[in-house]
PDB file of C-alpha atoms in Angstrom:
ATOM      1  CA  MET A   1     206.889  77.222  96.688  1.00  0.00           C
ATOM      2  CA  ASP A   2     203.885  76.659  94.965  1.00  0.00           C
ATOM      3  CA  GLU A   3     202.962  80.599  95.511  1.00  0.00           C
ATOM      4  CA  LEU A   4     205.981  81.676  94.054  1.00  0.00           C
ATOM      5  CA  ILE A   5     205.305  78.931  91.445  1.00  0.00           C
ATOM      6  CA  GLU A   6     201.629  79.454  90.984  1.00  0.00           C
ATOM      7  CA  PHE A   7     201.881  83.487  90.678  1.00  0.00           C
ATOM      8  CA  ASP A   8     204.964  83.319  88.244  1.00  0.00           C
ATOM      9  CA  ILE A   9     201.903  81.618  86.309  1.00  0.00           C
ATOM     10  CA  ASN A  10     199.752  84.193  86.787  1.00  0.00           C
ATOM     11  CA  ILE A  11     202.287  86.564  85.817  1.00  0.00           C
ATOM     12  CA  ASN A  12     203.261  84.925  82.716  1.00  0.00           C
ATOM     13  CA  LYS A  13     199.263  84.795  81.658  1.00  0.00           C
ATOM     14  CA  ILE A  14     198.879  88.354  82.503  1.00  0.00           C
ATOM     15  CA  GLN A  15     202.197  89.548  79.951  1.00  0.00           C
ATOM     16  CA  GLU A  16     200.519  87.306  77.653  1.00  0.00           C
ATOM     17  CA  ILE A  17     197.259  89.401  77.340  1.00  0.00           C
ATOM     18  CA  ILE A  18     199.214  92.786  77.354  1.00  0.00           C
ATOM     19  CA  ASP A  19     201.596  91.642  74.424  1.00  0.00           C
ATOM     20  CA  ARG A  20     197.583  90.415  72.891  1.00  0.00           C
ATOM     21  CA  ILE A  21     196.332  93.401  73.179  1.00  0.00           C
ATOM     22  CA  ASP A  22     196.549  96.394  70.330  1.00  0.00           C
ATOM     23  CA  TYR A  23     196.170 100.234  70.868  1.00  0.00           C
ATOM     24  CA  LYS A  24     192.917 100.652  69.382  1.00  0.00           C
ATOM     25  CA  THR A  25     191.728  98.165  71.613  1.00  0.00           C
ATOM     26  CA  SER A  26     193.277  98.959  74.323  1.00  0.00           C
ATOM     27  CA  GLU A  27     191.591 102.538  74.208  1.00  0.00           C
ATOM     28  CA  LYS A  28     188.440 100.731  74.130  1.00  0.00           C
ATOM     29  CA  ILE A  29     188.986  99.642  77.750  1.00  0.00           C
ATOM     30  CA  GLY A  30     187.672 102.067  80.048  1.00  0.00           C
ATOM     31  CA  TRP A  31     191.021 101.873  82.142  1.00  0.00           C
ATOM     32  CA  THR A  32     189.662 104.150  85.178  1.00  0.00           C
ATOM     33  CA  LYS A  33     185.904 102.109  84.974  1.00  0.00           C
ATOM     34  CA  ALA A  34     188.078  98.813  85.511  1.00  0.00           C
ATOM     35  CA  TRP A  35     190.285  99.782  88.249  1.00  0.00           C
ATOM     36  CA  SER A  36     187.792 101.893  90.327  1.00  0.00           C
ATOM     37  CA  LYS A  37     186.563  97.531  91.123  1.00  0.00           C
ATOM     38  CA  LYS A  38     189.974  97.732  93.275  1.00  0.00           C
ATOM     39  CA  TYR A  39     190.427 101.077  93.712  1.00  0.00           C
ATOM     40  CA  SER A  40     187.889 102.843  94.536  1.00  0.00           C
ATOM     41  CA  ILE A  41     189.603 106.111  95.490  1.00  0.00           C
ATOM     42  CA  LEU A  42     189.565 106.383  91.353  1.00  0.00           C
ATOM     43  CA  VAL A  43     185.835 107.197  91.570  1.00  0.00           C
ATOM     44  CA  GLN A  44     186.114 108.797  94.722  1.00  0.00           C
ATOM     45  CA  TYR A  45     188.548 111.667  94.031  1.00  0.00           C
ATOM     46  CA  LYS A  46     186.744 113.573  90.882  1.00  0.00           C
ATOM     47  CA  ASN A  47     184.961 114.860  93.862  1.00  0.00           C
ATOM     48  CA  GLU A  48     187.172 116.030  95.884  1.00  0.00           C
ATOM     49  CA  VAL A  49     190.320 116.773  94.126  1.00  0.00           C
ATOM     50  CA  GLU A  50     191.396 119.927  91.846  1.00  0.00           C
ATOM     51  CA  GLU A  51     192.047 117.838  88.954  1.00  0.00           C
ATOM     52  CA  SER A  52     192.584 121.353  86.686  1.00  0.00           C
ATOM     53  CA  TYR A  53     195.587 122.546  89.029  1.00  0.00           C
ATOM     54  CA  TYR A  54     197.357 118.858  88.549  1.00  0.00           C
ATOM     55  CA  GLU A  55     196.262 118.310  84.809  1.00  0.00           C
ATOM     56  CA  LYS A  56     198.123 121.514  83.944  1.00  0.00           C
ATOM     57  CA  GLU A  57     201.326 120.964  86.247  1.00  0.00           C
ATOM     58  CA  LEU A  58     201.094 117.423  84.102  1.00  0.00           C
ATOM     59  CA  ASP A  59     200.407 118.932  81.176  1.00  0.00           C
ATOM     60  CA  ARG A  60     203.970 121.841  81.425  1.00  0.00           C
ATOM     61  CA  LEU A  61     205.516 118.119  82.782  1.00  0.00           C
ATOM     62  CA  THR A  62     204.424 116.444  79.506  1.00  0.00           C
ATOM     63  CA  ASP A  63     204.853 119.313  77.359  1.00  0.00           C
ATOM     64  CA  ASP A  64     209.184 119.540  78.618  1.00  0.00           C
ATOM     65  CA  ILE A  65     209.675 116.025  77.729  1.00  0.00           C
ATOM     66  CA  LYS A  66     208.203 116.497  74.269  1.00  0.00           C
ATOM     67  CA  LYS A  67     210.916 119.447  73.828  1.00  0.00           C
ATOM     68  CA  LYS A  68     213.897 117.995  75.417  1.00  0.00           C
ATOM     69  CA  TYR A  69     214.109 114.556  73.988  1.00  0.00           C
ATOM     70  CA  ASN A  70     211.475 114.467  71.310  1.00  0.00           C
ATOM     71  CA  TYR A  71     209.350 111.948  72.176  1.00  0.00           C
ATOM     72  CA  ASP A  72     205.705 111.633  70.672  1.00  0.00           C
ATOM     73  CA  ASP A  73     202.680 111.584  73.482  1.00  0.00           C
ATOM     74  CA  LEU A  74     202.319 107.793  74.248  1.00  0.00           C
ATOM     75  CA  ASN A  75     206.077 107.644  75.166  1.00  0.00           C
ATOM     76  CA  VAL A  76     205.945 110.872  77.568  1.00  0.00           C
ATOM     77  CA  PHE A  77     203.325 109.148  79.523  1.00  0.00           C
ATOM     78  CA  LEU A  78     205.172 105.988  79.619  1.00  0.00           C
ATOM     79  CA  VAL A  79     207.257 108.087  81.036  1.00  0.00           C
ATOM     80  CA  LEU A  80     206.371 110.243  83.491  1.00  0.00           C
ATOM     81  CA  LYS A  81     203.883 107.074  84.570  1.00  0.00           C
ATOM     82  CA  ASP A  82     207.003 105.091  84.956  1.00  0.00           C
ATOM     83  CA  ILE A  83     208.969 107.865  87.283  1.00  0.00           C
ATOM     84  CA  LEU A  84     205.728 108.031  89.365  1.00  0.00           C
ATOM     85  CA  ALA A  85     206.116 104.334  90.023  1.00  0.00           C
ATOM     86  CA  ALA A  86     209.755 104.850  90.998  1.00  0.00           C
ATOM     87  CA  VAL A  87     208.501 107.399  93.569  1.00  0.00           C
ATOM     88  CA  TRP A  88     205.925 105.560  95.100  1.00  0.00           C
ATOM     89  CA  LYS A  89     208.248 102.943  95.637  1.00  0.00           C
ATOM     90  CA  SER A  90     210.846 105.039  97.169  1.00  0.00           C
ATOM     91  CA  LYS A  91     207.869 106.708  99.985  1.00  0.00           C
ATOM     92  CA  GLU A  92     207.094 103.160  99.944  1.00  0.00           C
ATOM     93  CA  LYS A  93     210.392 101.777 101.745  1.00  0.00           C
ATOM     94  CA  LYS A  94     210.324 104.733 104.065  1.00  0.00           C
TER      95      LYS A  94
END
């Protein structure tokens, strides 16, 4: 029970920090560098994955969402991120 309560408190602290960070501050944070300390693949893949192929595909998806729903760049990114997270969760269950 204590672990659950502690986890909830940590989630609340994280949410408070997220709420305080504005867009301009967020732009200054090197998110890949920060997350690569926990997930080394974020550095490793640069030497292995053909990024240009996936960039083109993501660009196509981005343009499609923009045209169909008239979303701005940030909202398109957030939607695609959320869809990708849903795909991840569905594969995790298998």
